[in-house]
Amino acid sequence: MADDATAKNVIPTGSAGAGGKSPEAVKAAAPAATRRSFLASMSWLGLGWVAFTAGTGAALTALGRFMFPNVLFEPPQSFKAGLPNEYSLGVDERWKEKYRVWIIRTEEGFFALSGECTHLGCTPNYFTSEAKFKCPCHGSGFYAAGGKEKIGINFEGPAPRPLERFRIALTDDGQIVVDKSQKFQQEKGEWIDPESFLKI
Amino acid sequence: MEAVKGFINWISDPRWLFLLSVILFFFMFRLRVLWTVKFGIVALIASLAFFGLSMLDKNFRIISTTPDNVPIVGLIFLMAFFTWLSLKQAFDNDDRLRIGQPPKERTERFEKVMVWPDLVYTEFIATVLLGAVLVIWSIVLKAPLEQPSNPTFSPPVMKAPWYFLGLQEMLVYYDPWLAGVVLPGLIIVGLMAIPYIDRNPRGSGYYTFAERKYEIMVFMFGFMILWLLLIVIGTFLRGPNWNFFGPYETWDVAKVTPMVNVNLSEYIWVKILGVGLPNQWFGAKYMGILLRELFGFILVIGYFTALPPVLANRSRLFNGFYKTLGGARYHVMMFLLLAMMTLPIKMILRWTIDLKYIVSIPEWFFNI
């Protein structure tokens, strides 16, 4: 029966193999692909790929170079903040506008507190009556009174860590100098570093 | 009148508003009467009357007519209308299916109309009308432009664009990398995963609620409660310093809301065990940090790894999900569902026990 079925099956769609078209016949019908033409097309493709990769690489390199401009118009990281006797006890906001720094005088001396919220980087506002720095973006709050161990500590809202402090020192002419390039983080135990605090 | 205003101010405190909205949300699917034309008209008149009466109040008027906020007023009404419209058709169809009739959409005759002129004319008229509305809108309501940005000064009222207010509210409860990167990423991934997770073939081409209960409820909980409600709260109820203000309350910059937050590690080590936060363990500082946050890690990992199998075994509902979805689909679905539910859980923990972070490692910028 099986032999009968194959013999009768003239239409090629039904069964493959002996009854259908041979692989040679299929090959002959397709345009002739010789080894030479195949290699030629592959080499063009390879050349295209090399060019594409080189172009992308060059564009990315240029983009990377763009990230490091020759000149940066930024306020200097280090600034002189005047004589110590110009400051009274408490939080001083005179450098906040220009350098985003509060200079705080306690009984023992001075330190410079960063004005960048540790949650998402807004600038908190200083509220005298409540003695706190309050960030308007998501409601983080930091102590603004209570001595040098407490000022800047986060106590409300989502801020995960205290405000950072900057290096503070005296120059030869007796002025306070604040260096923002060096910061001190409380959670790393850096607030006890002598450079983070200016004893007067 | 003042007593009513005081009550509404009190009830719109986010914790009550959120709780009330969640209860209403799950309740509304049970009340068939809500999804009728009669109720729709009554609700529209009642909400318009409430809105009109509230406009007599100065604070409410200021907040709801600020050019920024006008679209959100529209959003509330549009959201209510489209929810009502779709659920009305869904419940109508469920009634028909119950008595053995086909859904209404199946009975409509499939008439054909021409693209030109029928469709093109309709679209043209819609375009002209929308263009006119936008022109009038932009003339009447001024764009709220302020002075050039200054990184060293943040105005007391700091708000994201309205479509990001849900994210800003989320950021109050989370570390930036979670609320700003991971959770929004999961929202997008989760939405893309819906066609692969949802294997329910019913409800295709017609509105129905009974045949797609959980699919509809989970999606609408995420969209209405965790996204739109947070936008509404952020627009109307968050004022200076991101403090909460009732709809009839004056936005006072100096309002003090005490909200001292405590980390889980402090709760466990200091308040329950009474031993103080561990500094080091096995003589290493980083081991001390890990020991300090051990309970937080156990909670978070347990939440994501233990809950799916436990629920699949213990709860009949989740067991049903497991059987229809299969293992892989079930676990992907549960991960996304549990990740979504972390937001209300975290909000409730913040409101009830002032919990700040479950895992808090500021040393490594890692907080959950």
Coordinates of C-alpha atoms in Angstrom, one line a residue:
Chain A
M1 CA 0.0 0.0 0.0
A2 CA 2.8 2.4 0.9
D3 CA 4.4 1.9 -2.5
D4 CA 1.1 2.6 -4.2
A5 CA 0.7 5.8 -2.3
T6 CA 4.1 7.2 -3.3
A7 CA 3.6 6.2 -6.9
K8 CA 0.3 7.9 -7.2
N9 CA 1.4 11.0 -5.4
V10 CA 2.3 13.2 -8.4
I11 CA 1.7 16.5 -6.8
P12 CA 5.0 17.6 -5.1
T13 CA 3.4 19.4 -2.2
G14 CA 2.4 16.2 -0.4
S15 CA 5.6 14.3 0.2
A16 CA 9.3 15.3 0.2
G17 CA 12.1 12.9 -0.7
A18 CA 12.1 10.7 -3.8
G19 CA 8.7 11.9 -5.1
G20 CA 9.5 15.7 -4.8
K21 CA 12.0 17.9 -6.5
S22 CA 15.6 16.8 -5.9
P23 CA 18.0 19.2 -4.0
E24 CA 20.1 19.6 -7.2
A25 CA 17.1 20.9 -9.1
V26 CA 16.4 23.5 -6.4
K27 CA 20.0 24.6 -6.5
A28 CA 20.0 25.0 -10.3
A29 CA 17.0 27.2 -10.2
A30 CA 18.6 29.7 -7.8
P31 CA 21.1 32.2 -9.3
A32 CA 24.6 30.8 -9.4
A33 CA 26.5 31.5 -6.2
T34 CA 30.1 30.7 -6.8
R35 CA 32.8 30.6 -4.2
R36 CA 34.3 33.7 -5.8
S37 CA 31.1 35.8 -5.7
F38 CA 30.4 34.6 -2.2
L39 CA 33.8 35.8 -0.9
A40 CA 33.5 39.1 -2.7
S41 CA 30.1 39.8 -1.1
M42 CA 31.4 38.8 2.3
S43 CA 34.4 41.1 2.0
W44 CA 32.2 44.1 1.1
L45 CA 30.1 43.2 4.1
G46 CA 33.2 43.0 6.3
L47 CA 34.4 46.4 5.0
G48 CA 31.0 47.9 5.8
W49 CA 31.2 46.5 9.3
V50 CA 34.7 47.8 9.8
A51 CA 33.6 51.3 8.6
F52 CA 30.6 51.2 10.8
T53 CA 32.5 50.2 13.9
A54 CA 35.2 52.8 13.2
G55 CA 32.6 55.5 12.7
T56 CA 30.7 54.6 15.9
G57 CA 34.0 54.3 17.8
A58 CA 35.1 57.8 16.6
A59 CA 31.7 59.3 17.5
L60 CA 31.9 57.8 21.0
T61 CA 35.5 59.0 21.5
A62 CA 34.4 62.5 20.5
L63 CA 31.5 62.3 22.9
G64 CA 33.9 61.2 25.7
R65 CA 36.2 64.0 24.9
F66 CA 33.2 66.4 25.0
M67 CA 32.7 65.4 28.7
F68 CA 36.1 67.0 29.6
P69 CA 36.0 70.6 28.3
N70 CA 39.2 72.7 28.2
V71 CA 37.7 75.5 30.3
L72 CA 35.2 75.1 33.0
F73 CA 33.4 78.3 34.2
E74 CA 32.8 77.3 37.8
P75 CA 33.3 79.3 41.0
P76 CA 36.6 78.4 42.6
Q77 CA 36.4 75.4 45.0
S78 CA 38.3 77.3 47.6
F79 CA 37.4 80.8 48.9
K80 CA 38.4 83.2 51.7
A81 CA 35.5 83.9 54.0
G82 CA 36.7 86.9 55.9
L83 CA 38.0 87.3 59.5
P84 CA 36.6 85.1 62.3
N85 CA 35.4 88.2 64.3
E86 CA 33.1 89.1 61.5
Y87 CA 30.9 86.1 62.5
S88 CA 28.5 85.9 65.4
L89 CA 27.4 82.6 67.0
G90 CA 25.1 80.5 64.9
V91 CA 24.4 79.9 61.2
D92 CA 25.7 82.5 58.7
E93 CA 24.2 82.6 55.3
R94 CA 26.4 85.1 53.5
W95 CA 28.2 82.6 51.3
K96 CA 25.2 80.5 50.5
E97 CA 24.2 82.4 47.4
K98 CA 27.7 82.2 45.9
Y99 CA 29.2 79.0 47.2
R100 CA 26.3 77.0 48.6
V101 CA 28.0 76.9 52.0
W102 CA 26.9 77.8 55.5
I103 CA 29.6 78.9 57.9
I104 CA 28.6 78.0 61.5
R105 CA 30.1 79.4 64.6
T106 CA 29.8 77.5 67.8
E107 CA 31.3 78.2 71.3
E108 CA 34.4 76.2 70.3
G109 CA 34.9 77.4 66.8
F110 CA 33.9 77.3 63.1
F111 CA 32.9 74.8 60.5
A112 CA 31.6 74.9 56.9
L113 CA 28.4 73.0 56.1
S114 CA 27.5 72.0 52.6
G115 CA 24.2 73.4 51.2
E116 CA 23.4 70.2 49.2
C117 CA 20.7 67.9 50.5
T118 CA 21.9 64.4 50.8
H119 CA 18.7 63.0 49.4
L120 CA 18.5 64.4 45.9
G121 CA 20.7 67.5 45.9
C122 CA 18.3 70.5 46.3
T123 CA 19.5 73.3 48.5
P124 CA 17.7 73.3 51.9
N125 CA 16.4 76.5 53.4
Y126 CA 17.5 77.7 56.9
F127 CA 14.6 78.4 59.3
T128 CA 15.9 80.4 62.3
S129 CA 12.8 79.9 64.5
E130 CA 12.8 76.2 64.2
A131 CA 16.6 75.9 64.2
K132 CA 16.6 73.5 61.2
F133 CA 17.6 73.3 57.6
K134 CA 14.5 72.2 55.6
C135 CA 14.7 70.9 52.1
P136 CA 11.6 71.9 50.1
C137 CA 11.8 69.1 47.6
H138 CA 10.9 66.1 49.7
G139 CA 10.8 67.5 53.2
S140 CA 14.1 66.4 54.6
G141 CA 15.2 68.2 57.7
F142 CA 18.6 68.8 59.3
Y143 CA 19.4 70.2 62.8
A144 CA 20.7 73.8 62.7
A145 CA 21.5 74.1 66.4
G146 CA 22.7 72.0 69.3
G147 CA 26.5 72.1 69.0
K148 CA 29.1 70.9 66.6
E149 CA 28.1 67.2 66.9
K150 CA 24.5 67.8 66.1
I151 CA 24.3 70.6 63.5
G152 CA 23.7 69.1 60.0
I153 CA 22.4 65.7 61.3
N154 CA 19.4 64.5 59.3
F155 CA 16.4 63.9 61.6
E156 CA 13.3 64.0 59.4
G157 CA 12.2 63.2 55.8
P158 CA 14.0 60.8 53.4
A159 CA 17.6 62.2 53.5
P160 CA 19.7 59.1 54.3
R161 CA 22.8 60.8 55.8
P162 CA 23.8 64.2 57.4
L163 CA 24.9 67.2 55.4
E164 CA 28.6 67.2 54.4
R165 CA 31.2 69.5 55.8
F166 CA 34.1 71.2 54.0
R167 CA 37.8 71.7 55.0
I168 CA 38.1 74.9 56.9
A169 CA 41.4 76.7 58.0
L170 CA 43.0 80.0 58.7
T171 CA 45.3 81.8 56.2
D172 CA 48.5 83.6 57.1
D173 CA 46.6 86.9 57.2
G174 CA 44.1 85.6 59.7
Q175 CA 41.2 85.0 57.3
I176 CA 39.0 81.9 57.2
V177 CA 39.5 79.8 54.1
V178 CA 37.0 77.1 53.0
D179 CA 38.1 74.4 50.6
K180 CA 35.1 72.7 49.0
S181 CA 37.2 70.1 47.2
Q182 CA 37.7 68.2 50.5
K183 CA 34.6 67.0 52.3
F184 CA 34.0 65.3 55.6
Q185 CA 31.0 62.9 56.0
Q186 CA 29.6 62.2 59.5
E187 CA 28.5 58.6 58.6
K188 CA 32.2 57.8 57.8
G189 CA 33.3 59.3 61.2
E190 CA 35.1 62.1 59.4
W191 CA 33.7 65.0 61.5
I192 CA 36.3 64.4 64.2
D193 CA 39.0 65.2 61.6
P194 CA 40.8 68.4 62.8
E195 CA 40.7 69.9 59.3
S196 CA 36.9 69.8 59.4
F197 CA 36.7 72.2 62.3
L198 CA 38.5 75.5 63.1
K199 CA 39.2 76.0 66.8
I200 CA 39.3 79.6 67.8
Chain B
M1 CA -19.4 75.4 57.5
E2 CA -16.1 75.7 59.3
A3 CA -16.7 72.4 60.9
V4 CA -17.2 70.7 57.5
K5 CA -14.1 72.3 56.2
G6 CA -12.1 71.3 59.2
F7 CA -13.4 67.7 58.8
I8 CA -12.4 67.7 55.1
N9 CA -9.0 69.1 55.9
W10 CA -8.5 66.4 58.5
I11 CA -9.8 63.6 56.2
S12 CA -7.5 64.7 53.4
D13 CA -4.4 64.1 55.4
P14 CA -2.5 61.6 53.1
R15 CA -2.7 58.7 55.6
W16 CA -6.5 59.0 55.9
L17 CA -7.1 59.9 52.3
F18 CA -4.9 56.9 51.2
L19 CA -6.7 54.5 53.5
L20 CA -10.1 55.8 52.5
S21 CA -9.2 55.6 48.8
V22 CA -8.0 52.0 49.1
I23 CA -11.2 50.9 51.0
L24 CA -13.4 52.8 48.4
F25 CA -11.4 51.2 45.6
F26 CA -12.0 47.6 46.7
F27 CA -15.6 48.5 47.7
M28 CA -16.6 50.0 44.4
F29 CA -16.4 46.7 42.5
R30 CA -19.0 45.3 44.7
L31 CA -21.6 48.0 44.4
R32 CA -23.5 47.4 41.1
V33 CA -25.5 50.6 41.8
L34 CA -22.5 52.8 41.2
W35 CA -22.3 51.8 37.5
T36 CA -25.7 53.0 36.3
V37 CA -26.6 56.1 34.4
K38 CA -28.7 57.4 37.3
F39 CA -25.8 57.2 39.7
G40 CA -23.4 58.7 37.2
I41 CA -25.6 61.8 36.8
V42 CA -26.1 62.1 40.6
A43 CA -22.4 61.8 41.2
L44 CA -21.5 64.4 38.5
I45 CA -24.0 66.9 39.9
A46 CA -22.8 66.2 43.5
S47 CA -19.1 66.6 42.6
L48 CA -19.8 69.8 40.6
A49 CA -21.8 71.2 43.5
F50 CA -18.9 70.3 45.9
F51 CA -16.4 71.9 43.6
G52 CA -18.5 75.0 43.1
L53 CA -19.1 75.5 46.9
S54 CA -15.5 74.9 47.6
M55 CA -14.5 77.6 45.2
L56 CA -16.1 80.1 47.6
D57 CA -13.1 79.2 49.9
K58 CA -10.1 81.4 49.2
N59 CA -7.4 78.8 49.7
F60 CA -9.2 76.2 47.7
R61 CA -9.7 78.7 44.9
I62 CA -6.1 79.7 44.8
I63 CA -4.9 76.1 44.6
S64 CA -7.4 74.8 42.1
T65 CA -7.1 77.7 39.7
T66 CA -3.3 78.0 39.5
P67 CA -2.5 77.4 35.8
D68 CA -0.3 74.5 36.8
N69 CA -3.2 72.7 38.6
V70 CA -6.1 73.3 36.2
P71 CA -5.3 70.2 34.1
I72 CA -5.3 68.1 37.3
V73 CA -8.8 69.3 38.1
G74 CA -9.7 68.1 34.7
L75 CA -7.8 64.9 35.2
I76 CA -9.9 64.1 38.3
F77 CA -13.2 64.5 36.4
L78 CA -11.9 62.7 33.3
M79 CA -10.6 59.8 35.4
A80 CA -13.9 59.4 37.2
F81 CA -15.8 59.6 33.9
F82 CA -13.8 57.0 32.0
T83 CA -13.7 54.7 35.0
W84 CA -17.4 54.9 35.3
L85 CA -18.0 54.5 31.5
S86 CA -15.9 51.4 31.1
L87 CA -17.1 49.7 34.3
K88 CA -20.7 50.5 33.5
Q89 CA -20.3 48.7 30.2
A90 CA -18.4 45.9 31.9
F91 CA -21.1 45.3 34.5
D92 CA -23.9 45.6 31.9
N93 CA -22.1 42.9 29.9
D94 CA -21.7 40.7 33.0
D95 CA -25.4 40.9 33.5
R96 CA -26.0 39.8 29.9
L97 CA -23.5 37.0 30.2
R98 CA -25.1 35.7 33.4
I99 CA -28.4 35.1 31.7
G100 CA -26.8 33.6 28.6
Q101 CA -26.8 36.5 26.2
P102 CA -23.7 37.5 24.2
P103 CA -21.9 40.7 25.2
K104 CA -23.4 43.9 23.8
E105 CA -20.5 44.5 21.5
R106 CA -21.2 41.1 19.8
T107 CA -24.7 42.1 18.9
E108 CA -23.9 45.3 17.2
R109 CA -24.1 45.1 13.4
F110 CA -20.8 45.4 11.6
E111 CA -21.7 48.2 9.3
K112 CA -18.9 49.7 7.2
V113 CA -18.3 53.4 6.6
M114 CA -15.8 55.1 4.2
V115 CA -12.5 56.5 5.5
W116 CA -13.2 59.5 3.2
P117 CA -15.2 61.4 4.1
D118 CA -16.6 59.9 7.3
L119 CA -13.4 59.3 9.3
V120 CA -11.3 62.1 7.9
Y121 CA -14.1 64.6 8.5
T122 CA -14.6 63.5 12.1
E123 CA -10.8 63.7 12.7
F124 CA -10.7 67.1 11.0
I125 CA -13.4 68.5 13.3
A126 CA -11.7 67.0 16.4
T127 CA -8.4 68.6 15.3
V128 CA -10.0 72.1 14.8
L129 CA -11.8 71.9 18.2
L130 CA -8.8 70.7 20.1
G131 CA -6.6 73.4 18.4
A132 CA -9.1 76.1 19.4
V133 CA -9.2 74.8 23.0
L134 CA -5.4 74.8 23.2
V135 CA -5.2 78.4 21.8
I136 CA -7.8 79.7 24.2
W137 CA -6.2 77.8 27.1
S138 CA -2.7 79.2 26.4
I139 CA -4.1 82.8 26.1
V140 CA -6.2 82.6 29.3
L141 CA -3.9 80.6 31.6
K142 CA -0.4 82.0 31.7
A143 CA 2.5 79.7 31.8
P144 CA 4.0 79.9 35.2
L145 CA 7.5 81.2 34.3
E146 CA 9.8 82.1 37.2
Q147 CA 13.3 83.6 37.4
P148 CA 16.3 81.7 36.0
S149 CA 17.2 78.6 38.0
N150 CA 19.7 79.1 40.8
P151 CA 21.1 75.9 42.3
T152 CA 21.9 77.7 45.6
F153 CA 18.3 78.7 46.3
S154 CA 15.3 76.5 46.4
P155 CA 11.9 78.2 46.6
P156 CA 9.7 76.9 49.4
V157 CA 7.2 75.3 47.0
M158 CA 9.3 72.9 44.9
K159 CA 7.2 70.7 42.6
A160 CA 8.0 68.5 39.7
P161 CA 5.9 68.7 36.5
W162 CA 2.5 67.2 37.3
Y163 CA 3.1 63.9 35.6
F164 CA 6.2 63.4 37.9
L165 CA 4.4 64.3 41.2
G166 CA 3.7 60.6 41.9
L167 CA 7.4 60.0 41.7
Q168 CA 8.1 63.0 43.9
E169 CA 5.7 61.6 46.5
M170 CA 7.4 58.2 46.2
L171 CA 10.8 59.8 46.8
V172 CA 9.6 60.9 50.2
Y173 CA 9.5 57.3 51.3
Y174 CA 12.5 56.0 49.4
D175 CA 16.2 56.5 48.6
P176 CA 16.6 58.3 45.2
W177 CA 18.1 55.2 43.4
L178 CA 15.0 53.1 44.4
A179 CA 12.3 55.7 43.9
G180 CA 14.0 57.4 40.9
V181 CA 15.5 54.5 39.0
V182 CA 14.5 51.0 40.2
L183 CA 10.8 51.4 40.8
P184 CA 10.1 53.5 37.7
G185 CA 12.1 50.9 35.7
L186 CA 10.0 48.1 37.2
I187 CA 6.8 50.0 36.3
I188 CA 7.9 50.1 32.6
V189 CA 9.1 46.5 32.6
G190 CA 6.0 45.3 34.4
L191 CA 3.7 47.0 31.9
M192 CA 5.6 45.4 29.1
A193 CA 5.3 42.0 30.8
I194 CA 1.5 42.2 31.1
P195 CA 0.8 40.5 27.7
Y196 CA 3.2 37.6 28.6
I197 CA 1.8 37.1 32.1
D198 CA -1.9 37.6 31.5
R199 CA -3.0 34.3 29.9
N200 CA -6.7 34.9 30.4
P201 CA -8.2 34.8 26.9
R202 CA -11.7 36.1 27.9
G203 CA -12.8 39.7 27.7
S204 CA -11.2 40.2 24.3
G205 CA -13.2 42.7 22.2
Y206 CA -15.8 43.4 24.9
Y207 CA -16.0 45.0 28.3
T208 CA -16.3 42.6 31.3
F209 CA -15.4 42.7 34.9
A210 CA -16.5 39.2 36.1
E211 CA -14.2 37.4 33.7
R212 CA -11.1 39.5 34.4
K213 CA -11.5 40.5 38.1
Y214 CA -7.9 40.3 39.3
E215 CA -6.3 41.6 36.1
I216 CA -8.5 44.7 36.2
M217 CA -8.2 45.2 40.0
V218 CA -4.4 44.9 40.0
F219 CA -3.9 47.2 37.1
M220 CA -6.4 49.8 38.4
F221 CA -4.8 49.7 41.9
G222 CA -1.4 50.6 40.4
F223 CA -2.8 53.2 38.1
M224 CA -5.5 54.9 40.2
I225 CA -4.1 54.6 43.7
L226 CA -0.4 54.4 43.3
W227 CA -0.1 56.9 40.4
L228 CA -3.1 59.2 39.9
L229 CA -3.9 59.6 43.6
L230 CA -0.3 60.4 44.4
I231 CA -0.4 63.1 41.6
V232 CA -3.6 64.5 43.1
I233 CA -2.1 64.6 46.6
G234 CA 1.1 66.1 45.2
T235 CA -0.8 68.8 43.3
F236 CA -3.4 69.9 45.8
L237 CA -2.3 68.8 49.2
R238 CA 1.5 69.3 49.3
G239 CA 2.6 72.9 50.0
P240 CA 5.8 74.7 51.0
N241 CA 8.5 72.3 52.2
W242 CA 6.5 69.4 50.9
N243 CA 4.4 69.7 54.1
F244 CA 0.8 68.5 53.9
F245 CA -2.0 71.1 53.7
G246 CA -5.7 70.4 53.6
P247 CA -7.7 71.8 50.6
Y248 CA -9.0 74.7 52.7
E249 CA -5.8 75.4 54.6
T250 CA -3.5 78.4 54.0
W251 CA -0.1 77.5 52.6
D252 CA 2.0 78.7 55.5
V253 CA 5.8 78.5 54.8
A254 CA 6.5 78.2 58.5
K255 CA 4.2 75.3 59.2
V256 CA 5.9 72.8 61.4
T257 CA 5.0 69.2 61.1
P258 CA 7.1 67.0 63.4
M259 CA 8.2 63.9 61.6
V260 CA 11.3 62.5 63.2
N261 CA 12.1 59.2 61.4
V262 CA 13.8 56.2 62.8
N263 CA 15.6 53.3 60.9
L264 CA 14.6 49.7 61.5
S265 CA 18.1 48.9 62.8
E266 CA 17.7 51.5 65.5
Y267 CA 14.3 50.2 66.4
I268 CA 15.6 46.6 66.9
W269 CA 19.0 47.2 68.3
V270 CA 18.4 50.2 70.5
K271 CA 14.7 50.2 71.4
I272 CA 13.9 46.4 71.5
L273 CA 17.2 44.7 72.3
G274 CA 18.6 47.7 74.2
V275 CA 22.2 47.1 73.3
G276 CA 23.1 49.9 70.9
L277 CA 24.0 49.7 67.3
P278 CA 26.8 47.2 66.6
N279 CA 30.0 48.8 65.4
Q280 CA 31.9 45.7 64.3
W281 CA 31.6 42.0 64.0
F282 CA 34.4 39.4 63.8
G283 CA 36.7 42.4 64.2
A284 CA 35.7 44.0 60.9
K285 CA 33.8 47.3 60.4
Y286 CA 31.9 46.2 57.3
M287 CA 30.7 43.0 59.1
G288 CA 29.4 45.3 61.8
I289 CA 27.4 47.2 59.2
L290 CA 26.0 43.9 57.9
L291 CA 25.1 42.7 61.4
R292 CA 23.4 46.1 62.1
E293 CA 21.2 45.7 59.0
L294 CA 20.8 41.9 59.3
F295 CA 17.1 42.1 60.3
G296 CA 16.3 44.5 57.5
F297 CA 18.0 42.2 55.0
I298 CA 16.1 39.2 56.3
L299 CA 12.8 41.1 56.0
V300 CA 13.4 42.3 52.5
I301 CA 14.8 39.0 51.1
G302 CA 12.1 37.0 52.9
Y303 CA 9.4 39.3 51.5
F304 CA 10.5 38.6 48.0
T305 CA 11.6 35.0 48.2
A306 CA 9.4 33.4 50.9
L307 CA 6.0 35.0 50.2
P308 CA 5.4 33.7 46.6
P309 CA 5.8 30.0 47.6
V310 CA 4.0 30.4 50.9
L311 CA 1.1 32.1 49.3
A312 CA 1.0 29.5 46.5
N313 CA 0.6 26.8 49.1
R314 CA -1.6 28.5 51.7
S315 CA -3.9 30.8 49.9
R316 CA -6.5 29.3 47.6
L317 CA -6.5 32.5 45.4
F318 CA -2.8 32.4 44.8
N319 CA -2.8 28.7 44.4
G320 CA -5.3 29.2 41.6
F321 CA -2.9 31.8 40.0
Y322 CA 0.0 29.3 40.3
K323 CA -2.1 26.6 38.6
T324 CA -3.3 28.8 35.7
L325 CA 0.0 30.6 35.2
G326 CA 2.6 27.9 35.8
G327 CA 5.7 28.3 37.8
A328 CA 7.8 30.8 35.8
R329 CA 4.9 33.1 35.0
Y330 CA 3.6 32.9 38.6
H331 CA 7.0 34.0 40.1
V332 CA 7.5 36.8 37.6
M333 CA 4.0 38.0 38.3
M334 CA 4.5 37.7 42.1
F335 CA 7.8 39.6 42.0
L336 CA 6.2 42.5 40.1
L337 CA 3.1 42.5 42.4
L338 CA 5.2 42.4 45.5
A339 CA 7.5 45.2 44.2
M340 CA 4.4 47.3 43.5
M341 CA 3.0 46.6 47.0
T342 CA 6.3 47.8 48.6
L343 CA 5.2 51.4 48.0
P344 CA 1.9 51.3 50.1
I345 CA 3.7 49.1 52.7
K346 CA 6.5 51.6 53.0
M347 CA 4.1 54.5 53.2
I348 CA 2.0 52.9 55.9
L349 CA 5.2 52.0 57.9
R350 CA 6.3 55.7 57.7
W351 CA 2.9 56.9 58.8
T352 CA 2.4 54.5 61.7
I353 CA 5.8 53.8 63.2
D354 CA 7.9 56.6 61.7
L355 CA 10.0 54.1 59.9
K356 CA 12.7 55.7 57.7
Y357 CA 14.6 52.8 56.0
I358 CA 14.3 49.1 56.4
V359 CA 17.9 48.6 55.4
S360 CA 20.0 51.8 56.0
I361 CA 23.6 51.8 55.0
P362 CA 24.5 55.4 54.3
E363 CA 28.2 54.4 54.3
W364 CA 27.6 52.6 51.0
F365 CA 24.7 54.7 49.7
F366 CA 22.4 51.7 50.0
N367 CA 19.0 52.3 51.6
I368 CA 15.8 50.3 51.2

